[in-house]
Coordinates of C-alpha atoms in Angstrom, one line a residue:
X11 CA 14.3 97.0 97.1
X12 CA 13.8 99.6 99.7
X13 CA 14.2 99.2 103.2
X14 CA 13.5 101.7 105.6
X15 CA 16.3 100.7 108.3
X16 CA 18.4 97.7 109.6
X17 CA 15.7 96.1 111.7
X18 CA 13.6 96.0 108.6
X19 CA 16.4 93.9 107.4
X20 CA 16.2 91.5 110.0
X21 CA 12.4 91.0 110.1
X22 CA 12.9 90.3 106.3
X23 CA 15.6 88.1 107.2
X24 CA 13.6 86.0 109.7
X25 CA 10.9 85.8 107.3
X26 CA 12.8 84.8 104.6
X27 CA 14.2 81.9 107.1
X28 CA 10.8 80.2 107.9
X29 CA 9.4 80.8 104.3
X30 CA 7.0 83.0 104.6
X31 CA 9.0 85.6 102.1
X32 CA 10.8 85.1 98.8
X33 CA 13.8 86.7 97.8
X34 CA 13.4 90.0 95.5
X35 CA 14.6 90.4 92.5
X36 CA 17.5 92.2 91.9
X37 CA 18.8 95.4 90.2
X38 CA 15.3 96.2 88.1
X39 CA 15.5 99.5 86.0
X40 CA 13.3 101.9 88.1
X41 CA 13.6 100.0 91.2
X42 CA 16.1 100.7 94.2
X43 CA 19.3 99.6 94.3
X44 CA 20.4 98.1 97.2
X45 CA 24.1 98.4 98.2
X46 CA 26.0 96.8 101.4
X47 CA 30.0 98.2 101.3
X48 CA 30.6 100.1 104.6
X49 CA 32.2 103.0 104.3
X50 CA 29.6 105.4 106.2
X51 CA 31.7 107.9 107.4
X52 CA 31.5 109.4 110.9
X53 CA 32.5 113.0 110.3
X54 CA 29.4 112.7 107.7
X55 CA 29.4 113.3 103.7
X56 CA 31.8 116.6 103.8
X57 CA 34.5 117.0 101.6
X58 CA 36.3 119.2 103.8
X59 CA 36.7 116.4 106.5
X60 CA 37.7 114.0 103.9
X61 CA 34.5 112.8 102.5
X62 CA 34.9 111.6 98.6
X63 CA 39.1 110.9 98.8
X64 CA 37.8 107.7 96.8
X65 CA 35.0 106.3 96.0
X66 CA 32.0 108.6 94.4
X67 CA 32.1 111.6 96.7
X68 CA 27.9 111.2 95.3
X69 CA 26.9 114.6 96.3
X70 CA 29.5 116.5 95.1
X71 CA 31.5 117.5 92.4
X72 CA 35.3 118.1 91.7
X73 CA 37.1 119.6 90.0
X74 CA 39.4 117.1 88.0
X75 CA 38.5 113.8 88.3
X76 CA 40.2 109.9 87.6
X77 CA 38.5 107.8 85.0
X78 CA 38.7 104.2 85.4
X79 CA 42.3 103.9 83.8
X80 CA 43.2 106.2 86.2
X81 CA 43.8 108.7 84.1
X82 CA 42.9 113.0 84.8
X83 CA 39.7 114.3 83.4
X84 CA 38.1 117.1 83.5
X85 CA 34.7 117.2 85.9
X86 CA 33.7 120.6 86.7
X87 CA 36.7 122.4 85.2
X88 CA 36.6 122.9 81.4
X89 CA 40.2 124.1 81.7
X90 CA 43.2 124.7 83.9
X91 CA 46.9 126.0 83.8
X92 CA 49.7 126.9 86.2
X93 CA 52.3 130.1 86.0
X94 CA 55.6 129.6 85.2
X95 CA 57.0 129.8 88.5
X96 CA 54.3 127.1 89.9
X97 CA 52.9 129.1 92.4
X98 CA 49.1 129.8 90.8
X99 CA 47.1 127.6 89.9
X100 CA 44.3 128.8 87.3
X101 CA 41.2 126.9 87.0
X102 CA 37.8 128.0 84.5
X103 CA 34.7 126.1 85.5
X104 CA 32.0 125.2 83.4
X105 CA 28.8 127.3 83.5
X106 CA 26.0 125.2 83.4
X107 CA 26.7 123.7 87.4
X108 CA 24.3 123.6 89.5
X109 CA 23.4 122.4 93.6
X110 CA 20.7 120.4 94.4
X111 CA 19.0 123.2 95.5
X112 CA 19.0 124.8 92.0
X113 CA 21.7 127.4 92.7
X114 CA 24.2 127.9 90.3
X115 CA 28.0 127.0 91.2
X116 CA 30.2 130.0 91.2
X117 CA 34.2 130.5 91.5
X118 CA 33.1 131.9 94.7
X119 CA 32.1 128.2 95.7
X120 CA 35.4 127.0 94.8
X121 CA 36.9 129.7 96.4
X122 CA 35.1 129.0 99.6
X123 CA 35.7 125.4 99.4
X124 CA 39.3 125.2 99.3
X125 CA 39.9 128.0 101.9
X126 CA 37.4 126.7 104.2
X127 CA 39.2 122.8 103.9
X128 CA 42.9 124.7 104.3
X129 CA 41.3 126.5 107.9
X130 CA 38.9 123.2 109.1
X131 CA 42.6 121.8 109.0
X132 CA 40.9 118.4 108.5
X133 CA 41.9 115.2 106.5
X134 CA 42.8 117.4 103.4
X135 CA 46.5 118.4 102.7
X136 CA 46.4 122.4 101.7
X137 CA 49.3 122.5 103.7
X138 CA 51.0 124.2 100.4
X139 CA 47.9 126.3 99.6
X140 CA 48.3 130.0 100.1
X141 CA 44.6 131.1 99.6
X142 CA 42.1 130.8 97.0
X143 CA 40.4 133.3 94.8
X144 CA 37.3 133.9 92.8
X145 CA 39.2 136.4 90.0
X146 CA 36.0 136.1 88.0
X147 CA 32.3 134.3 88.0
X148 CA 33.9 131.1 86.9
X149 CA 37.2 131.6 87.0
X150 CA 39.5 130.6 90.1
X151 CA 43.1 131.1 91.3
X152 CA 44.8 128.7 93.8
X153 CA 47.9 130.5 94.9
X154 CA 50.5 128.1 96.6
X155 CA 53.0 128.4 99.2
X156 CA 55.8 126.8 97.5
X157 CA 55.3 124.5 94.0
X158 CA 53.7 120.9 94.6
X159 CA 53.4 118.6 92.0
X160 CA 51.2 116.6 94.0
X161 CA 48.6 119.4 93.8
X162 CA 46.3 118.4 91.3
X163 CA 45.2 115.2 93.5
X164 CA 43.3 118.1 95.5
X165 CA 41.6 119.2 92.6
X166 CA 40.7 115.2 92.0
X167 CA 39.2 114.3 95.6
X168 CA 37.8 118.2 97.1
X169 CA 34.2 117.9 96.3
X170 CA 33.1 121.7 96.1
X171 CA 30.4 122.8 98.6
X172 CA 28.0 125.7 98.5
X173 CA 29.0 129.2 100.7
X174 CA 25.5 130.1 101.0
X175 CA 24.6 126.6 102.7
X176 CA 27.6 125.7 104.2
X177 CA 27.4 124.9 108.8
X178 CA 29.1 122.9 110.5
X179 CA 25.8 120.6 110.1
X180 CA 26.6 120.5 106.7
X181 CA 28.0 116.4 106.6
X182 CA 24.6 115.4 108.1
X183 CA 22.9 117.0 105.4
X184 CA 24.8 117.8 101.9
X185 CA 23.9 120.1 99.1
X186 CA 26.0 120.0 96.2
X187 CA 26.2 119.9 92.5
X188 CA 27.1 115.8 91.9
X189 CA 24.8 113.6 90.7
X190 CA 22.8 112.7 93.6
X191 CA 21.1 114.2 96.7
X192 CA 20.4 112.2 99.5
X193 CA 16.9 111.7 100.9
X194 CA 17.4 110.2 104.1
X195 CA 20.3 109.1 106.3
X196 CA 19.7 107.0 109.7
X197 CA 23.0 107.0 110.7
X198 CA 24.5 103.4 111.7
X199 CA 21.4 101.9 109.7
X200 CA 20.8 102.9 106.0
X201 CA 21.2 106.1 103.6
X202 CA 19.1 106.7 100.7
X203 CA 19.7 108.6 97.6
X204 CA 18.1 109.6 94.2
X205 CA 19.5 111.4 91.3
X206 CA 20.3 115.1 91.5
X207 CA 17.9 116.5 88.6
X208 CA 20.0 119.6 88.8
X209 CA 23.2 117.2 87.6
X210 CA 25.2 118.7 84.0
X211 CA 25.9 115.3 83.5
X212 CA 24.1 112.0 82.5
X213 CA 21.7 110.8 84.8
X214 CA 21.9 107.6 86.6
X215 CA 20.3 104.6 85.4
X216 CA 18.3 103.7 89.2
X217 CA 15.5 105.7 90.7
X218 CA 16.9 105.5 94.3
X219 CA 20.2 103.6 95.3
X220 CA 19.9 102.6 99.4
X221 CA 23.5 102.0 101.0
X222 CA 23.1 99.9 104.1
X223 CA 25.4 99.7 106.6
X224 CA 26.3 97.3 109.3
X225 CA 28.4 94.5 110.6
X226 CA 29.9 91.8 107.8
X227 CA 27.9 88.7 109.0
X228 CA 24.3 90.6 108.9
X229 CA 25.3 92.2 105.4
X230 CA 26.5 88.9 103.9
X231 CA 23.2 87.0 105.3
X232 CA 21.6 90.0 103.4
X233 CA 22.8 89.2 100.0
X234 CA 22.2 85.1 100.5
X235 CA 18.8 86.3 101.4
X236 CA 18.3 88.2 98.4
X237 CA 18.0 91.5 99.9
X238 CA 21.2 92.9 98.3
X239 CA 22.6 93.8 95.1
X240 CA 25.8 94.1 96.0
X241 CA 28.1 93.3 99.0
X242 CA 31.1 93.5 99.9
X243 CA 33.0 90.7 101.7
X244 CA 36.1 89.2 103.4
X245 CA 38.4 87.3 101.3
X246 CA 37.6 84.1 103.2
X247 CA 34.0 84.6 102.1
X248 CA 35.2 85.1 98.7
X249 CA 34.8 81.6 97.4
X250 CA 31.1 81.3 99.1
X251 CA 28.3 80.8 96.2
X252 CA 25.3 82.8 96.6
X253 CA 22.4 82.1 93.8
X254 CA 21.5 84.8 91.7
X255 CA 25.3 87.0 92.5
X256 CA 28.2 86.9 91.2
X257 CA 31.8 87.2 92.7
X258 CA 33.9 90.1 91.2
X259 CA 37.8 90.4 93.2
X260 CA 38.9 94.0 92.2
X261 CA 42.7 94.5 92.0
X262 CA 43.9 97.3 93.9
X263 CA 47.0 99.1 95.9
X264 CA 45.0 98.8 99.4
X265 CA 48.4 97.0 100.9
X266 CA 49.7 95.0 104.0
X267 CA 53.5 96.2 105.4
X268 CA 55.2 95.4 108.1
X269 CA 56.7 99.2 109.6
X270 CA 60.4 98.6 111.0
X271 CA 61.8 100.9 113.4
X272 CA 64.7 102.3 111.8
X273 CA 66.7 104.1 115.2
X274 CA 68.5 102.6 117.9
X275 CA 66.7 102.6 120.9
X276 CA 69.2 105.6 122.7
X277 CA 66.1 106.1 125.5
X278 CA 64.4 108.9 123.3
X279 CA 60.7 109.2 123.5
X280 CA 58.3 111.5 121.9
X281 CA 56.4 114.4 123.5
X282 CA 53.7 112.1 124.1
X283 CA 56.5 109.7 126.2
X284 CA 56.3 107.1 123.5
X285 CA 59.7 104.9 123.5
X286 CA 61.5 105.5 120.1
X287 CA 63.8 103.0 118.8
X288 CA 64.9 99.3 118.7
X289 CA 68.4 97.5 118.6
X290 CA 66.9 95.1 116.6
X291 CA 64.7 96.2 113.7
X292 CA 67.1 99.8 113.5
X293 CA 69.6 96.8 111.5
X294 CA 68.9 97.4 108.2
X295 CA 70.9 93.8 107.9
X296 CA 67.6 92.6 109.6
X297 CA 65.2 94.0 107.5
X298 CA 66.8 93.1 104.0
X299 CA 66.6 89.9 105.0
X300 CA 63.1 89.9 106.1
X301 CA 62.7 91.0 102.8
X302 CA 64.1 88.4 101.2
X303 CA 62.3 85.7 103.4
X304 CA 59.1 86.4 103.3
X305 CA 57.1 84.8 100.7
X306 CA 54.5 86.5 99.5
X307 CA 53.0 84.3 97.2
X308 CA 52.2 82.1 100.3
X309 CA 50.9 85.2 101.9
X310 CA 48.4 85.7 99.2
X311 CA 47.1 82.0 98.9
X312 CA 47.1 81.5 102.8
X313 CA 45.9 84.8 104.1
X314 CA 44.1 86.0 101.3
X315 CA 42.9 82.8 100.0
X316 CA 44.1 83.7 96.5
X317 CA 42.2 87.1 96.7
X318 CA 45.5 89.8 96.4
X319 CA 48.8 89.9 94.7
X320 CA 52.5 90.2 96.1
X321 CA 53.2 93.6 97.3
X322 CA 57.0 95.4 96.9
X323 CA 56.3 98.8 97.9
X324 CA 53.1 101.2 99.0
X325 CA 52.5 102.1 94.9
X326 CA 53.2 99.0 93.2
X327 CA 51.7 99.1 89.3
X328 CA 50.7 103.2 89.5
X329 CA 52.4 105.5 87.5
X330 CA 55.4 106.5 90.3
X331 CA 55.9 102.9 91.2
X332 CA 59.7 101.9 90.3
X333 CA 59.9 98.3 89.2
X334 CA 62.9 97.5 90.6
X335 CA 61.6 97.1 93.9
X336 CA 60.6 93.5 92.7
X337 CA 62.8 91.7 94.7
X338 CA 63.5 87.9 94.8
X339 CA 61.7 86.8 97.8
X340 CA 60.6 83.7 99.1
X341 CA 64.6 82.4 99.5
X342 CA 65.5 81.9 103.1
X343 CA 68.5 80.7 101.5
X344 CA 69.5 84.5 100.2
X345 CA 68.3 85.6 103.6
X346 CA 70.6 83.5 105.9
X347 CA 73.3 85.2 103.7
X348 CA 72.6 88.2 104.6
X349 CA 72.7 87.6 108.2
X350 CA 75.9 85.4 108.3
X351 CA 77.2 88.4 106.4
X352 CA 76.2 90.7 109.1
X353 CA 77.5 89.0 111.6
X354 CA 73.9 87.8 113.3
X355 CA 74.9 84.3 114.2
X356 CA 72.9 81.5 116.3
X357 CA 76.2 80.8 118.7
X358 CA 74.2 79.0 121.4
X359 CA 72.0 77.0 119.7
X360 CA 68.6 78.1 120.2
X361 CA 67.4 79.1 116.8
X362 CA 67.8 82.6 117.6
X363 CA 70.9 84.6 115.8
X364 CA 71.9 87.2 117.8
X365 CA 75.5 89.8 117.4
X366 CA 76.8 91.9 120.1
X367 CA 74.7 90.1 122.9
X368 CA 71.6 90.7 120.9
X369 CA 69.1 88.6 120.3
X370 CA 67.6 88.5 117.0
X371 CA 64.2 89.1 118.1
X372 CA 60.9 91.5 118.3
X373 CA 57.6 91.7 118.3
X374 CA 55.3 92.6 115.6
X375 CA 51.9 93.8 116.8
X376 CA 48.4 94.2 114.7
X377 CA 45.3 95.9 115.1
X378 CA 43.6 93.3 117.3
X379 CA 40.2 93.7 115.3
X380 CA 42.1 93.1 112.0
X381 CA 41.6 89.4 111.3
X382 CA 43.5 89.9 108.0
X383 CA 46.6 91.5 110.0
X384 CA 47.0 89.0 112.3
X385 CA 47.1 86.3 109.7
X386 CA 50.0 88.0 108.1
X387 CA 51.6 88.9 111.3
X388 CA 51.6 85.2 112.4
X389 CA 52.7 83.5 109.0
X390 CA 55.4 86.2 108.6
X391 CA 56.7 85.4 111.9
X392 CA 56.4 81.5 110.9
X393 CA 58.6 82.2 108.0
X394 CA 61.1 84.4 110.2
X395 CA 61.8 81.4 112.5
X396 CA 63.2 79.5 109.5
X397 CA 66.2 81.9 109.3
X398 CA 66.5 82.4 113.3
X399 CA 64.6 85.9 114.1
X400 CA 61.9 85.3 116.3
X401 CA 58.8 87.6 116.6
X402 CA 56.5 87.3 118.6
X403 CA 52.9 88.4 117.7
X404 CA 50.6 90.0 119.6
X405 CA 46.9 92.2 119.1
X406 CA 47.0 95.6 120.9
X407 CA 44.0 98.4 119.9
X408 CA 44.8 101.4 118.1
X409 CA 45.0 103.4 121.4
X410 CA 47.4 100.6 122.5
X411 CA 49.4 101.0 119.5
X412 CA 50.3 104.8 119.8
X413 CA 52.3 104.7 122.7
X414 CA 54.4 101.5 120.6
X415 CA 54.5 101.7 117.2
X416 CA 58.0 103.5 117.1
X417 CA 59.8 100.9 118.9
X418 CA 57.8 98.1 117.3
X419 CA 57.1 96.6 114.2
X420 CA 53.3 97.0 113.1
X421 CA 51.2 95.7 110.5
X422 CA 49.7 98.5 109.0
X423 CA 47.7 99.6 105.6
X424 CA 47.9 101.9 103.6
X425 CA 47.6 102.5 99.8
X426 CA 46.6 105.9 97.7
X427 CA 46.4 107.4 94.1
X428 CA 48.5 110.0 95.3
X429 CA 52.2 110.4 95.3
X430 CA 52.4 111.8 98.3
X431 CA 51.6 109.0 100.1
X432 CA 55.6 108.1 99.8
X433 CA 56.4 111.7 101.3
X434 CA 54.2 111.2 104.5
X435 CA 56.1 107.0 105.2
X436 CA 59.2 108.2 104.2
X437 CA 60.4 111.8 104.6
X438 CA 62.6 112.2 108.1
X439 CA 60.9 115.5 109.0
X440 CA 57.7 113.6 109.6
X441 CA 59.5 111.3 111.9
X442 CA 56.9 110.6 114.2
X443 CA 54.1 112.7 113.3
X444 CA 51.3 110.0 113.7
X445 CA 51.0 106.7 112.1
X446 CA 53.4 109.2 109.0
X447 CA 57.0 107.6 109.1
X448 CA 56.2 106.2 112.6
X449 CA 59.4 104.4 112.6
X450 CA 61.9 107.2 112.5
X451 CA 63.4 106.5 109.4
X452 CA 66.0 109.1 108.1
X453 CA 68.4 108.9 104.2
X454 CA 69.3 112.6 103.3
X455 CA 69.4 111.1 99.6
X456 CA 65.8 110.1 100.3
X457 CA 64.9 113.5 101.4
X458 CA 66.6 115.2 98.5
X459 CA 64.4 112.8 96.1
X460 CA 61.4 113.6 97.9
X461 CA 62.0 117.4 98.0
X462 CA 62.2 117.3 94.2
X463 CA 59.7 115.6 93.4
X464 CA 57.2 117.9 95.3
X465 CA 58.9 120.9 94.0
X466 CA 58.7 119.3 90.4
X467 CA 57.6 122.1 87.9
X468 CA 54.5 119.5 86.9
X469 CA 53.4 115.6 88.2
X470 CA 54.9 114.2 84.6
X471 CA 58.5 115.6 85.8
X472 CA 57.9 114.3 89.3
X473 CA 58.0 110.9 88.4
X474 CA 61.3 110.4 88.2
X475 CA 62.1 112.0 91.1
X476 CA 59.6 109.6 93.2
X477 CA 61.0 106.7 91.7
X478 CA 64.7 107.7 92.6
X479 CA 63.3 108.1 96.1
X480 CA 62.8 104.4 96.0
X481 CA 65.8 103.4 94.4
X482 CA 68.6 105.2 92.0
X483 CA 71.1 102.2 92.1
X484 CA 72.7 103.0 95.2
X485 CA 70.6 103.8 97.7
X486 CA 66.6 104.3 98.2
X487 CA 63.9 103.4 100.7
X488 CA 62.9 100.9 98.8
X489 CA 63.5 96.7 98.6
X490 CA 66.7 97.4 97.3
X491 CA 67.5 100.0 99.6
X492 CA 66.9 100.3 103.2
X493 CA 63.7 98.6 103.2
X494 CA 62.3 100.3 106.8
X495 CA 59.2 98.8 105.6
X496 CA 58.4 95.5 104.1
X497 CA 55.4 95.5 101.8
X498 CA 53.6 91.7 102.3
X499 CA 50.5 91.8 100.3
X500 CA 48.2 94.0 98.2
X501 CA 44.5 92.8 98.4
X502 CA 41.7 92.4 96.2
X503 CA 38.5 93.5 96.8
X504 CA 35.9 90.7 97.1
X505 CA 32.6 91.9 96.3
X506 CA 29.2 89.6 95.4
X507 CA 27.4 91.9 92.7
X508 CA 23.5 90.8 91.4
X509 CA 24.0 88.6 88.1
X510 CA 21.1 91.8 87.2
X511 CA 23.4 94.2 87.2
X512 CA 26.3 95.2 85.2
X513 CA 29.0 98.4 86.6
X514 CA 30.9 98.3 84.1
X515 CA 34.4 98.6 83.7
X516 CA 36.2 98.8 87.7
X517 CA 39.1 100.7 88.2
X518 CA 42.3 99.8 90.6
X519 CA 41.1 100.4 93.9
X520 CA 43.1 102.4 96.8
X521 CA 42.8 101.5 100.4
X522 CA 39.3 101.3 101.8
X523 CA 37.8 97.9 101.3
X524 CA 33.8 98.9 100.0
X525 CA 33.4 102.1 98.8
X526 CA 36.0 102.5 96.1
X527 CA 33.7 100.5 93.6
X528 CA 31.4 103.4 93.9
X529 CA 34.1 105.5 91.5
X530 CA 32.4 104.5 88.3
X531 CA 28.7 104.0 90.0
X532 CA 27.5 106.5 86.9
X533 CA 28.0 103.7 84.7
X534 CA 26.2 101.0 86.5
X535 CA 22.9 99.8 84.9
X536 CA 20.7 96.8 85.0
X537 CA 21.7 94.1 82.7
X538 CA 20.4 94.0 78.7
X539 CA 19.7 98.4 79.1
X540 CA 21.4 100.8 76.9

């Protein structure tokens, strides 16, 4: 099914509707494969800007890579090792790699690729790379500032690029050694793809894959036309039925939290004159029982429509998750405990606790384009009434939200196969460094966790370390601990796939509703082939 851009879509779409075309069939071995999941990124397909952190970076390759249990694997590199202090990194590539554009992939490549990412500064952390260097035709050396466990997750998402092609036009038009090369991109509209014949390894099972790319309602009127072999959706179009697909919900850490300020409002604002700081939320009274209020179950069956699972933290079920952050929620009961015990009190009668003269109240504010958010925001704040904090809800644009979310609790997402995601929401030296730790939070003990696992001699002995971080039976940012966030709902997927085709095996998704499913896209292949 190839279509050459969106308005070809909707002619096909208004012919389909008075009869005069039939639907196509779907996902046919040597036939294009016809793919509606966002995910077109605006700084292009370059790996240096952040292209390929999840999903199939397609054009590229890396060179570790997750299989669908999530476990490492080796992609380009056939081997790698790190000295005994931690501080070099030593990685041999395989030798039969190849671009696109028939030129073989060199160390130098590497080389290039990882200093050129550490200088574009962009959305890849090399903050504790050194340098890299080419010590031989396919052997590389990433020396490090300091050791980082979390390391190897840059060898897992930094598709390699090639020096000798390499612009700053690159993103609009990518050369690399993955298992496609693109064909044509009409940016807003469609991309088209077909396999990389230069590719070491197997060869995917479609002659051309199309990714189209546009607005939910057009892309699901797309797959009930038949035009699609696969779109994505919104859980509340999960339980449509569309003839000829199939719905598949993919489990995954892409989460829901509300972010509690964790200061006293004292006056302080940021650089940018942000307010930092409330009375309220900076309780940590407060937010264990919000914790213990909410009910998440409801959250997922109401919100979600069934399509997500209870969430107790930003990693729940990944190998650094710590399981005691499974709290009992969905008790009021508990909750009003907590607050008598804390001395929040309703004393005049008007639902509202309040100690000191202070009401018992905020506001918690959502992306006002995020239908999903403001579901949560306004059945959290439903449940919060029942134990006498009110919050009020409101819809404010990300703009809007900069200059508030340090004195306001905000309904965020987040979500990552990387550790380090709890070092950027948690560590008190980020305090306030974009949406990282936005709401000031600060535990020494916390730090010292962090600290150690980072500086772990390997990601196996950083585990432990990440989990104490969360909680070590005393303390801990996590449901048991200080709880400066409270983690609502982690969401599945919802995707309608062909009943033609068959991808296999799908892996827990991170944040980034769409193009995760794409990890395993290799394996994809029309139904009854070999």
């Amino acid at each position: 099914m190839i279509k050459k851009s969106t308005t070809t879509l909707f002619i096909a779409l208004s012919l389909l509707c008075i009869g005069l075309l039939s639907p196509l069939p779907q996902a046919e071995a040597g036939e294009t494969l016809t793919l509606a999941l966002r995910g077109e990124p605006a700084d292009g397909f370059n790996p240096l800007m952040g292209w390929g952190r999840y999903g199939n970076p397609l054009f590229q390759s890396t060179l570790l890579k997750r299989d669908n249990d999530l476990q490492i694997r080796k992609d380009l590199a056939t081997s790698y090792d790190y000295s005994p202090d931690s501080l070099v990194w030593t990685v041999t590539i395989r030798k039969d790699a190849k671009f696109s554009d028939g030129t073989p992939l060199t160390a130098k490549d590497v080389a290039f690729t990882f200093n050129k990412a550490k200088a574009a500064a962009g959305k890849v952390d090399l903050t504790s790379m050194k340098k890299a260097v080419a010590s031989g035709k396919y052997t590389v050396e990433l020396h490090l500032e300091h050791p980082d466990s979390t390391f190897i997750n840059r060898l897992i998402t930094l598709g390699i690029v090639p020096e000798h092609l390499y612009s700053s036009k690159y993103g609009r038009n990518p050369v690399g050694s993955g298992p496609f090369k693109m064909v044509s991109w009409v940016e807003g509209e469609q991309m088209s793809v077909v396999p990389n014949t230069h590719y070491y390894g197997p060869a995917p099972a479609f002659e051309k894959i199309t990714f189209l790319y546009g607005d939910e309602d057009t892309m699901f009127a797309a797959a009930k036309a038949g035009q699609v072999d696969m779109v994505v959706v919104p859980a509340h179009l999960g339980n449509q039925n569309i003839p000829g697909m199939h719905v598949k919900a993919v489990k995954s850490v892409d989460n829901r939290a509300l972010m509690f300020p964790s200061m006293k409002n004292e006056g302080k604002k940021t650089s940018e004159g942000a307010p930092i700081g409330n009375n309220v939320t900076s309780d940590p009274d407060i937010r264990k029982a919000v914790n213990r209020a909410i009910d998440r179950k409801l959250l997922v069956e109401g919100v979600l429509y069934g399509f997500g699972r209870p969430a107790y933290y930003v990693c729940d079920g990944l190998a650094w998750d710590n399981p005691a952050n499974k709290i009992k929620d969905a008790d009021p009961e508990g909750a009003k405990k907590i607050l008598d015990a804390a001395g929040w009190k309703d004393t005049d009668g008007d639902g509202i606790r309040e100690k000191n003269g202070q009401k018992a109240e905020f506001t918690i504010i959502y992306p006002a384009d995020r239908s999903v958010r403001q579901g949560l925001a306004l059945a959290s704040a439903d449940m919060l009434r029942d134990i006498g904090i009110k919050a009020h809800v409101t819809g404010k644009s990300w703009d809007e939200i900069k200059g508030l979310r340090h004195s306001n609790v905000i309904v965020y997402g987040w979500g990552a196969h990387d550790p380090m995601e709890i070092y950027h929401l948690y560590k008190s030296d980020l305090a306030g460094k974009g949406h990282m730790n936005a709401g000031f939070y600060s535990n020494p003990k916390v730090d010292e966790y962090l600290d150690k696992a980072v500086a772990a001699p390997s990601f196996e002995d950083s585990l432990k370390w990440w989990k104490k971080a969360q909680w070590d039976g005393e303390t801990g940012s996590g449901s048991r601990g200080d709880s400066p966030w409270i983690w609502l709902v982690n969401l599945d997927h919802v995707y309608f796939i062909s009943d033609n085709l068959d991808i296999g095996k799908s892996r827990v998704e991170p944040h980034g509703h769409g193009w995760p499913i794409t990890a395993n896209i290799l394996e994809w292949k029309p139904k009854g082939s070999r």
